mmCIF file of C-alpha atoms in Angstrom:
data_model
loop_
_atom_site.group_PDB
_atom_site.id
_atom_site.type_symbol
_atom_site.label_atom_id
_atom_site.label_comp_id
_atom_site.label_asym_id
_atom_site.label_seq_id
_atom_site.Cartn_x
_atom_site.Cartn_y
_atom_site.Cartn_z
ATOM 1 C CA MET V 204 0.000 0.000 0.000
ATOM 2 C CA THR V 205 1.411 3.403 -0.947
ATOM 3 C CA PRO V 206 1.465 6.319 1.506
ATOM 4 C CA LEU V 207 -1.381 7.888 -0.472
ATOM 5 C CA GLU V 208 -3.502 4.718 -0.313
ATOM 6 C CA ALA V 209 -2.752 4.173 3.379
ATOM 7 C CA SER V 210 -3.594 7.779 4.223
ATOM 8 C CA ARG V 211 -6.847 7.671 2.279
ATOM 9 C CA ALA V 212 -7.849 4.437 4.060
ATOM 10 C CA MET V 213 -6.816 5.751 7.490
ATOM 11 C CA TYR V 214 -8.788 8.992 7.109
ATOM 12 C CA ALA V 215 -11.828 6.969 5.996
ATOM 13 C CA GLU V 216 -11.593 4.985 9.240
ATOM 14 C CA VAL V 217 -11.246 8.195 11.270
ATOM 15 C CA ALA V 218 -14.468 9.470 9.660
ATOM 16 C CA LYS V 219 -16.224 6.275 10.814
ATOM 17 C CA GLY V 220 -14.741 6.525 14.320
ATOM 18 C CA ASN V 221 -13.068 3.123 13.859
ATOM 19 C CA TRP V 222 -10.054 3.847 16.057
ATOM 20 C CA ARG V 223 -8.905 0.223 16.180
ATOM 21 C CA ALA V 224 -8.528 0.222 12.389
ATOM 22 C CA VAL V 225 -6.830 3.653 12.516
ATOM 23 C CA ALA V 226 -4.225 2.299 14.964
ATOM 24 C CA GLY V 227 -3.422 -0.483 12.505
ATOM 25 C CA TYR V 228 -1.918 2.052 10.096
ATOM 26 C CA MET V 229 0.444 3.434 12.756
ATOM 27 C CA ALA V 230 3.918 2.257 13.731
ATOM 28 C CA ASP V 231 4.290 1.311 17.393
ATOM 29 C CA ASP V 232 6.395 4.456 17.959
ATOM 30 C CA PHE V 233 4.101 6.754 15.928
ATOM 31 C CA VAL V 234 4.266 10.417 16.978
ATOM 32 C CA ILE V 235 2.106 13.447 16.138
ATOM 33 C CA HIS V 236 3.633 16.923 16.423
ATOM 34 C CA GLU V 237 1.155 19.716 17.169
ATOM 35 C CA PRO V 238 2.325 23.356 17.376
ATOM 36 C CA SER V 239 3.548 24.030 20.923
ATOM 37 C CA SER V 240 1.682 27.354 21.025
ATOM 38 C CA LEU V 241 -1.692 25.574 21.105
ATOM 39 C CA PRO V 242 -3.232 24.226 24.330
ATOM 40 C CA TYR V 243 -2.995 20.690 22.904
ATOM 41 C CA GLY V 244 0.459 21.297 21.428
ATOM 42 C CA GLY V 245 3.461 19.045 21.761
ATOM 43 C CA GLU V 246 4.056 15.405 20.960
ATOM 44 C CA TRP V 247 1.407 12.702 21.067
ATOM 45 C CA ARG V 248 2.885 9.199 20.976
ATOM 46 C CA GLY V 249 1.745 5.658 20.299
ATOM 47 C CA ARG V 250 -0.567 3.833 17.940
ATOM 48 C CA ASP V 251 -3.545 5.464 19.708
ATOM 49 C CA ALA V 252 -2.057 8.987 19.561
ATOM 50 C CA LEU V 253 -4.529 10.246 16.964
ATOM 51 C CA GLN V 254 -7.500 9.041 18.995
ATOM 52 C CA LYS V 255 -6.146 10.633 22.197
ATOM 53 C CA LEU V 256 -5.329 13.876 20.386
ATOM 54 C CA TYR V 257 -8.753 14.052 18.721
ATOM 55 C CA ALA V 258 -10.508 13.633 22.077
ATOM 56 C CA HIS V 259 -8.341 16.323 23.651
ATOM 57 C CA VAL V 260 -8.759 18.776 20.746
ATOM 58 C CA MET V 261 -12.546 18.396 20.902
ATOM 59 C CA GLY V 262 -12.340 19.713 24.464
ATOM 60 C CA TYR V 263 -11.640 23.125 22.900
ATOM 61 C CA TRP V 264 -13.658 23.025 19.675
ATOM 62 C CA GLU V 265 -17.097 21.763 18.716
ATOM 63 C CA GLU V 266 -19.248 21.315 15.616
ATOM 64 C CA PRO V 267 -16.246 20.457 13.398
ATOM 65 C CA VAL V 268 -16.666 20.498 9.634
ATOM 66 C CA VAL V 269 -13.701 19.196 7.637
ATOM 67 C CA ARG V 270 -13.552 19.896 3.918
ATOM 68 C CA TRP V 271 -10.978 17.974 1.931
ATOM 69 C CA VAL V 272 -8.910 20.133 -0.387
ATOM 70 C CA GLU V 273 -6.376 17.534 -1.591
ATOM 71 C CA LEU V 274 -4.539 14.387 -0.524
ATOM 72 C CA VAL V 275 -1.194 13.822 -2.212
ATOM 73 C CA GLY V 276 1.517 11.242 -1.678
ATOM 74 C CA GLY V 277 4.995 10.143 -2.647
ATOM 75 C CA GLU V 278 7.232 7.230 -1.722
ATOM 76 C CA LYS V 279 7.606 8.058 1.997
ATOM 77 C CA HIS V 280 5.130 10.889 2.659
ATOM 78 C CA ALA V 281 1.512 11.911 2.263
ATOM 79 C CA VAL V 282 0.072 15.380 2.735
ATOM 80 C CA ALA V 283 -3.567 16.088 3.536
ATOM 81 C CA LEU V 284 -4.671 19.630 2.741
ATOM 82 C CA LEU V 285 -7.806 20.444 4.721
ATOM 83 C CA HIS V 286 -10.137 23.318 5.528
ATOM 84 C CA PHE V 287 -11.538 23.237 9.076
ATOM 85 C CA THR V 288 -14.571 25.099 10.367
ATOM 86 C CA VAL V 289 -15.138 24.792 14.115
ATOM 87 C CA THR V 290 -16.740 26.621 17.027
ATOM 88 C CA ALA V 291 -14.587 27.633 19.994
ATOM 89 C CA LYS V 292 -16.261 26.246 23.122
ATOM 90 C CA SER V 293 -14.895 29.096 25.236
ATOM 91 C CA SER V 294 -16.313 31.912 23.091
ATOM 92 C CA GLY V 295 -18.989 30.336 20.905
ATOM 93 C CA LYS V 296 -17.331 31.936 17.873
ATOM 94 C CA ARG V 297 -17.228 30.074 14.572
ATOM 95 C CA PHE V 298 -13.739 29.870 13.101
ATOM 96 C CA GLU V 299 -12.178 28.696 9.811
ATOM 97 C CA THR V 300 -8.596 27.713 9.039
ATOM 98 C CA HIS V 301 -6.498 25.801 6.535
ATOM 99 C CA VAL V 302 -4.468 22.827 7.740
ATOM 100 C CA ALA V 303 -1.732 20.673 6.205
ATOM 101 C CA GLU V 304 -1.106 17.300 7.837
ATOM 102 C CA VAL V 305 2.248 15.886 6.703
ATOM 103 C CA THR V 306 2.618 12.166 7.394
ATOM 104 C CA SER V 307 5.913 10.271 7.123
ATOM 105 C CA PHE V 308 6.042 6.506 6.609
ATOM 106 C CA ASP V 309 8.633 4.002 7.820
ATOM 107 C CA ASP V 310 10.228 1.234 5.741
ATOM 108 C CA ALA V 311 7.458 -1.187 6.749
ATOM 109 C CA GLY V 312 4.820 1.128 5.247
ATOM 110 C CA LYS V 313 3.432 2.232 8.617
ATOM 111 C CA MET V 314 2.788 5.843 9.582
ATOM 112 C CA ALA V 315 5.813 6.957 11.605
ATOM 113 C CA SER V 316 4.963 10.605 12.256
ATOM 114 C CA MET V 317 2.495 13.354 11.493
ATOM 115 C CA ARG V 318 3.162 17.082 11.638
ATOM 116 C CA ILE V 319 0.155 19.393 11.822
ATOM 117 C CA HIS V 320 0.564 22.818 10.176
ATOM 118 C CA TYR V 321 -2.181 25.388 10.791
ATOM 119 C CA PHE V 322 -2.396 28.567 8.734
ATOM 120 C CA ASP V 323 -2.496 30.921 11.743
ATOM 121 C CA THR V 324 -2.132 29.567 15.288
ATOM 122 C CA ALA V 325 -2.218 33.093 16.749
ATOM 123 C CA ASP V 326 -5.700 33.563 15.301
ATOM 124 C CA MET V 327 -6.724 30.164 16.681
ATOM 125 C CA LEU V 328 -5.567 31.179 20.158
ATOM 126 C CA GLY V 329 -7.436 34.461 19.800
ATOM 127 C CA GLN V 330 -10.647 32.558 19.066
ATOM 128 C CA LEU V 331 -10.096 30.304 22.078
ATOM 129 C CA ASN V 332 -9.362 33.250 24.381
ATOM 130 C CA ALA V 333 -12.106 35.575 23.110
#
């Protein structure tokens, strides 16, 4: 399975909430890097890291709408370009941002790491603190 195929399948399982299947795409030492400036920033580790991160992130945002822009892949990487619309729980304000999720794959074809790149984390913090 190519990184593009694996990413497409993994995101389909995320959409269904099938976290067991999602974990099957991850290496045992999988790590997600979120920007340290965000309240859920830092490293999230393990095959269940995405599930743990998602639950934590939803403590700050609600009513998420994810629009796919593009999913592209090469030999060792896949990049998901997304548009998020969410409501900040703290302020009730609706907020939109662009996100790039860059996933690296190990030699066994498992997801080794994911780096989350938001368009403007300062604006995100402003929405959370409004």
